[in-house]
Short mmCIF file of C-alpha atoms and ligand atoms in Angstrom, two decimals:
data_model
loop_
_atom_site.label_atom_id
_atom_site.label_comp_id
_atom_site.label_asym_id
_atom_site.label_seq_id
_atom_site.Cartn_x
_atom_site.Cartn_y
_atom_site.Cartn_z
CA UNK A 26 -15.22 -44.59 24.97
CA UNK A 27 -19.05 -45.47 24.36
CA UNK A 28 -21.29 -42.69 23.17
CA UNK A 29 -23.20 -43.37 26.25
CA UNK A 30 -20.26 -43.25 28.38
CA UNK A 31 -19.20 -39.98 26.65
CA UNK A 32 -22.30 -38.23 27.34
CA UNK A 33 -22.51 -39.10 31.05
CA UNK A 34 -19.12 -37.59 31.95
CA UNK A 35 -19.79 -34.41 29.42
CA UNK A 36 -23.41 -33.78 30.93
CA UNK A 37 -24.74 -33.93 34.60
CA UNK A 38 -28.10 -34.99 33.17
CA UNK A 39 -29.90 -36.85 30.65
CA UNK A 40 -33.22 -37.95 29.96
CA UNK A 41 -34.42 -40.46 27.06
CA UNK A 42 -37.70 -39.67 25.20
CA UNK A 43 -39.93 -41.85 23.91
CA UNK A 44 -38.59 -41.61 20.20
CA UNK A 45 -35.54 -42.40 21.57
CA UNK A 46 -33.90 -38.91 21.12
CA UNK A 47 -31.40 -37.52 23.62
CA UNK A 48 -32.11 -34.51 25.75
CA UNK A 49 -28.73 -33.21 27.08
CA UNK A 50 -29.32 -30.82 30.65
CA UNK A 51 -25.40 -29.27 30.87
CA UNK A 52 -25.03 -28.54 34.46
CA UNK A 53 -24.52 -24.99 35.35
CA UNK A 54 -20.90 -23.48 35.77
CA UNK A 55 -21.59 -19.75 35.17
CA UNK A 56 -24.57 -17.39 34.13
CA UNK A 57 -23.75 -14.27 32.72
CA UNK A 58 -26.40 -11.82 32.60
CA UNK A 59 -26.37 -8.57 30.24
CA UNK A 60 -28.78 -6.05 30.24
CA UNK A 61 -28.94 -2.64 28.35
CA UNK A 62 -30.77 -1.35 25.70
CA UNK A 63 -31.84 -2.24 22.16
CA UNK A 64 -32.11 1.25 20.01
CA UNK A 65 -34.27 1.53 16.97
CA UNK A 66 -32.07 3.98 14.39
CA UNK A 67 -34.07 3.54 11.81
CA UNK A 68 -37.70 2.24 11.80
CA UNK A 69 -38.04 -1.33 12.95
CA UNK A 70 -41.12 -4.01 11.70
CA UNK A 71 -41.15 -7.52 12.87
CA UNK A 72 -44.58 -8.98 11.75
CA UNK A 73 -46.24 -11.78 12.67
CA UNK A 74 -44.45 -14.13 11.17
CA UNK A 75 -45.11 -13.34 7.10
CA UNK A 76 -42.34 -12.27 5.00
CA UNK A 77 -44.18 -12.72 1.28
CA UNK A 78 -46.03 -10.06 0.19
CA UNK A 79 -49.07 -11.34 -1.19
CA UNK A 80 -51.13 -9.63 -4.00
CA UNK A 81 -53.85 -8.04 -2.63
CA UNK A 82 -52.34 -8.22 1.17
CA UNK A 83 -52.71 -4.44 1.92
CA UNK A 84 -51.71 -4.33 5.71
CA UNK A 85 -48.02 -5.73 6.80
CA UNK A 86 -48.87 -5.31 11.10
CA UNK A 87 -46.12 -5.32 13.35
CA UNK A 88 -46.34 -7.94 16.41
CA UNK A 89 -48.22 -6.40 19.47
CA UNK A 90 -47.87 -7.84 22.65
CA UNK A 91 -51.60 -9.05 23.97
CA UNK A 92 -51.65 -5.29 25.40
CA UNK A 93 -51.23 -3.99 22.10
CA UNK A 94 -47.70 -2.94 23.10
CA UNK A 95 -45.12 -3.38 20.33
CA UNK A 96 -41.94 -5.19 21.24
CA UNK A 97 -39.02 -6.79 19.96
CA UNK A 98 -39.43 -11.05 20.70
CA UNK A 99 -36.59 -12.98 22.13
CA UNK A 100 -37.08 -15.39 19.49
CA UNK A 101 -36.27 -12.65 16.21
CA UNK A 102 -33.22 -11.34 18.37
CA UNK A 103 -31.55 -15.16 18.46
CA UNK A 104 -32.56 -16.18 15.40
CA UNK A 105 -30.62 -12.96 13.91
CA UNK A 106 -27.83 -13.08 16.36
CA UNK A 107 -27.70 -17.23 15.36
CA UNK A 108 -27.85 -16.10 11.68
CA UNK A 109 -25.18 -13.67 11.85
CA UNK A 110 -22.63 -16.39 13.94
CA UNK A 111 -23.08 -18.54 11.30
CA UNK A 112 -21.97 -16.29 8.71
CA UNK A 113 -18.86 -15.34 10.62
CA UNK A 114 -18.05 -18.77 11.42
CA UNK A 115 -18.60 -19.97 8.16
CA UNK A 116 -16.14 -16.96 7.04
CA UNK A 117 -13.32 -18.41 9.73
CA UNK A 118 -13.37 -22.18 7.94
CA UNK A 119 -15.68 -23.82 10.25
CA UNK A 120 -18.11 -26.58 9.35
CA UNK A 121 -21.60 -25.47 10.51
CA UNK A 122 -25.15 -27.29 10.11
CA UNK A 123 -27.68 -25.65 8.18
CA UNK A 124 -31.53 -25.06 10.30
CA UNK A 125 -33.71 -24.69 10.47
CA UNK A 126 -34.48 -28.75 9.09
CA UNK A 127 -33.82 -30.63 12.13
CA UNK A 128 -32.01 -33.51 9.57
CA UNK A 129 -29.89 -31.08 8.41
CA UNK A 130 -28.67 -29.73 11.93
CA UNK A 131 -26.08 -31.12 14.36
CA UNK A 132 -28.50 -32.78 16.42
CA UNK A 133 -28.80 -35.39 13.63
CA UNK A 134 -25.59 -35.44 11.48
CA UNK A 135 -23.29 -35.75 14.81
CA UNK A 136 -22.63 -38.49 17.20
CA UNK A 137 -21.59 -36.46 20.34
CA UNK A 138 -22.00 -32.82 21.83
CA UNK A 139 -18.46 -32.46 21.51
CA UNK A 140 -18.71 -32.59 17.83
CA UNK A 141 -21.18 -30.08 17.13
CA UNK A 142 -20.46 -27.39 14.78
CA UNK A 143 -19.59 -23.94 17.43
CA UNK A 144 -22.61 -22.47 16.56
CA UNK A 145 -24.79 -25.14 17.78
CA UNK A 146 -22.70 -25.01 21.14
CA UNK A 147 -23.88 -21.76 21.72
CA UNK A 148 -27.66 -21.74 20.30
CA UNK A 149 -28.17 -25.62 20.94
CA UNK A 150 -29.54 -28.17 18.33
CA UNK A 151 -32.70 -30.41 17.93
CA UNK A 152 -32.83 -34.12 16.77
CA UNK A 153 -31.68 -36.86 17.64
CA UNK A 154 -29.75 -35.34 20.44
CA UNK A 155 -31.14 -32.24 21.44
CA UNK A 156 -29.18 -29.54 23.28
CA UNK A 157 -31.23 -26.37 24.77
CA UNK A 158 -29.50 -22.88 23.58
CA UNK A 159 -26.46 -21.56 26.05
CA UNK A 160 -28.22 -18.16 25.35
CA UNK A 161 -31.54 -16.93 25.80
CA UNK A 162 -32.82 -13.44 24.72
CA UNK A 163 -35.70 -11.88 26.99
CA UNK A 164 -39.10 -10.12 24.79
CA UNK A 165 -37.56 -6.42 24.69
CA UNK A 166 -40.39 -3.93 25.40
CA UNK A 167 -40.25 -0.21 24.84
CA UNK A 168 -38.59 1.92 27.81
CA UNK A 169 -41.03 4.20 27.24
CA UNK A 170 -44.62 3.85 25.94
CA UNK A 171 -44.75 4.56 21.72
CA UNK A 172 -46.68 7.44 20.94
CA UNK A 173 -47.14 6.78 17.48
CA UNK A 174 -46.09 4.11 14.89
CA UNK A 175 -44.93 4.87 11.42
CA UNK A 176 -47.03 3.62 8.31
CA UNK A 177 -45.52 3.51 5.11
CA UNK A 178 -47.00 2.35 1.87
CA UNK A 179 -45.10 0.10 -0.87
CA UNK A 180 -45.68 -1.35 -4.08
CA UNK A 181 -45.80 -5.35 -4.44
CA UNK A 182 -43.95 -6.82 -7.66
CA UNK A 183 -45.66 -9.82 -9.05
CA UNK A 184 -42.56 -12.42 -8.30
CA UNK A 185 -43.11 -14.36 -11.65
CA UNK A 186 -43.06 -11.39 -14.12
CA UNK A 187 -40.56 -9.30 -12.30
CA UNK A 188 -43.59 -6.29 -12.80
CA UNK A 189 -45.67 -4.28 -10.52
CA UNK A 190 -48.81 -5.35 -9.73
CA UNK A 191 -51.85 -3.44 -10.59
CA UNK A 192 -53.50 -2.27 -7.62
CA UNK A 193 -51.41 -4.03 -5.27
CA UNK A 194 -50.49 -0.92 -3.05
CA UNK A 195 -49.67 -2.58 0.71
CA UNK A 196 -49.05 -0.30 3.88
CA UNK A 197 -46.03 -1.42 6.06
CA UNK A 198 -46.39 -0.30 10.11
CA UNK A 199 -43.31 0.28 12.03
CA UNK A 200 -41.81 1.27 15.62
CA UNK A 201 -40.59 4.74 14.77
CA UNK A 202 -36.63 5.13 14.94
CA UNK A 203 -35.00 6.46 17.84
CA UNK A 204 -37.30 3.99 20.15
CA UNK A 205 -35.34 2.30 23.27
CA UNK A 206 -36.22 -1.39 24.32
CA UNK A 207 -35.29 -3.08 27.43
CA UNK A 208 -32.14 -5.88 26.58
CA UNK A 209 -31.43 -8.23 28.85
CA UNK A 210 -29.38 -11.15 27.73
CA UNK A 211 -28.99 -14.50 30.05
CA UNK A 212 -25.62 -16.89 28.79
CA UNK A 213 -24.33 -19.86 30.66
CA UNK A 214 -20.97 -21.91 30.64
CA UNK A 215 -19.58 -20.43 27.28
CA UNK A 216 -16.48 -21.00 26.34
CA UNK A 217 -13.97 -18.05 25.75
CA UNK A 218 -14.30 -18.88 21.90
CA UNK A 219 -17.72 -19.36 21.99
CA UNK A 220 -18.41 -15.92 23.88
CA UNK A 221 -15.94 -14.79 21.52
CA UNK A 222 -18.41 -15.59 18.34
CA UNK A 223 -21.39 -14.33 20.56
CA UNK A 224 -20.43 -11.11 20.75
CA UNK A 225 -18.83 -10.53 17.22
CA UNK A 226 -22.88 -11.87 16.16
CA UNK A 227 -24.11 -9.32 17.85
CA UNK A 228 -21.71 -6.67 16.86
CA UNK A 229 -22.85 -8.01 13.47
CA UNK A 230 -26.17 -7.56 14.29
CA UNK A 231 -26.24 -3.87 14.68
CA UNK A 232 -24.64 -3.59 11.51
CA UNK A 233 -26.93 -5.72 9.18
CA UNK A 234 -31.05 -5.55 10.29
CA UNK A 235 -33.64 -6.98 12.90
CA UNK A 236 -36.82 -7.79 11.29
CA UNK A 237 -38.54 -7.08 7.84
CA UNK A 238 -37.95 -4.12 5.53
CA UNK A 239 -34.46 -4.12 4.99
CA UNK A 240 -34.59 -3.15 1.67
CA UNK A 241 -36.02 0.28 2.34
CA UNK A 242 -33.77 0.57 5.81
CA UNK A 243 -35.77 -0.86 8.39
CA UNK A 244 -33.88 -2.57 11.10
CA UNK A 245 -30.50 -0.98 12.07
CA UNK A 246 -29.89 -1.01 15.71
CA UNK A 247 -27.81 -0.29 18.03
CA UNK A 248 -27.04 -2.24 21.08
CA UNK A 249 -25.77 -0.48 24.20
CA UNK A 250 -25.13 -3.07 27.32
CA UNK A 251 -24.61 -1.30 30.19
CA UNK A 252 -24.26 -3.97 33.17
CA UNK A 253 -22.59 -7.39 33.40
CA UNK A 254 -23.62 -9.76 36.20
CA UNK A 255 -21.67 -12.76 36.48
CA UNK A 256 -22.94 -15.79 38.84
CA UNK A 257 -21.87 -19.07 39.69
CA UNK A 258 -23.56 -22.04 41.75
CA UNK A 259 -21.64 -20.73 44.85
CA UNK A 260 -23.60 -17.48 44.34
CA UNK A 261 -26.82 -19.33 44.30
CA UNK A 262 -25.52 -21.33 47.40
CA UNK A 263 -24.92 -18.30 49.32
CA UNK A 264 -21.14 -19.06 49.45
CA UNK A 265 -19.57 -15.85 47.28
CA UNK A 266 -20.83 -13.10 45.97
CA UNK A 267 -21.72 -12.28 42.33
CA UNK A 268 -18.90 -10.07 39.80
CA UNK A 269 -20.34 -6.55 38.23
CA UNK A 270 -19.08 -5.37 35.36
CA UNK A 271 -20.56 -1.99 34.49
CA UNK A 272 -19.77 1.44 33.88
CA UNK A 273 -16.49 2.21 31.66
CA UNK A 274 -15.81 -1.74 32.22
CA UNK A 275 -18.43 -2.80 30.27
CA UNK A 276 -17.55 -0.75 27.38
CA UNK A 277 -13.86 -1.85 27.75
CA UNK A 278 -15.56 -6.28 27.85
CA UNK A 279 -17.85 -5.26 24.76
CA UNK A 280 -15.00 -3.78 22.92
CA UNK A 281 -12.53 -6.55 23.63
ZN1 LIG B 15 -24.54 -27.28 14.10
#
């Protein structure tokens, strides 16, 4: 079977852009939507973007939201929850692509969909075919508004002497511990191994760290899902009704 031919029967859509890459649009089979919290147990810092400490940097900010609310991006939560998938899959023998260089992903080294390493199934691939993530993590925002955010000061080591560096004091900010965010996690048309992976990467999650810090023991959460909705096009057609999982159920689907 062609390549072409392949991808028409595996996907309901494509569309060809003008560098000739592939977008794959996977038609819809079932949505699963989780929603719950995201717990801070110790203090949590996700800057804007910088993980080098520079000499003479003196203020590390955590990301505000254009309120000046802190929150928790979508994007640091899948990039973690990718991260951590990979290293479990790796661990279990698979073959999985290396981002974030597009050349070095699935999207470029494979022929096919079908061929992509598991982890690219689930968080999707760019290049020359590019496949949109299965799974999409909402911007988690505090339950309830933070009072007060912690500041604490470090000391930056000059990285090519292995020393401290005079005067280079630097003042970290972080979302206390004990903080609750909103969670609400959307997945479509996973496979039972591939929802399998998800939620041993986010089990995973909870026990490495979310955002900068580690080293001094920012970043452990905890993850509580409390509701399950499950949807299919029929739901969305009006022609059966959605499946709730909550309550001790929920516990019983994480723990599986
Ligand atoms: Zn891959």
């Amino acid at each position: 079977m062609s390549i072409q031919n392949y991808l028409a029967r595996y996907v309901s859509g494509l569309k060809k852009l003008n560098g000739g890459e592939m977008v794959v649009f996977e038609k819809l089979e079932k949505r699963l939507i989780l929603s719950g919290t995201l717990e801070a147990v110790t203090p949590l810092h996700i800057g804007s973007g910088k993980t080098d400490i520079e000499i003479g940097e003196v203020d590390m900010p955590i990301l505000r939201a254009p309120d000046g609310e802190p929150y928790v991006p979508g994007s640091s939560l899948k990039g973690k929850t990718r991260a951590e998938a990979e290293r479990i899959a790796k661990a279990r023998g698979h073959f999985i692509c290396t981002p974030p260089n597009v050349q070095n992903m699935c999207g470029t080294l494979k022929r096919s969909p079908e061929e992509f390493c598991i982890v690219c199934k689930i968080f999707g691939t760019a290049g020359a075919i590019s496949v949109s993530s299965k799974v999409r993590f909402r911007d988690a925002y505090p339950i309830k508004p933070v009072e007060s955010l912690l500041e604490r000061t470090g000391t930056a080591i000059d990285r090519s002497t292995g020393t401290v560096s005079r005067g280079a004091l630097y003042t970290v900010e972080a979302i206390p511990a004990g903080t609750s965010f909103n969670l609400e996690v959307v997945a479509e048309n996973l496979t039972a191994e591939e929802l399998k992976l998800f939620k041993a990467a986010l089990k995973s999650v909870e026990d490495s760290a979310v955002g900068g810090s580690s080293s001094r023991g920012f970043g452990k959460v905890k993850i509580n899902f409390t509701k399950l909705i499950e949807r299919t096009p029929r739901f969305y057609l009006g022609e059966e009704e959605q499946r709730i999982v909550e309550g001790e159920n929920i516990k019983k689907w994480w723990s599986e």
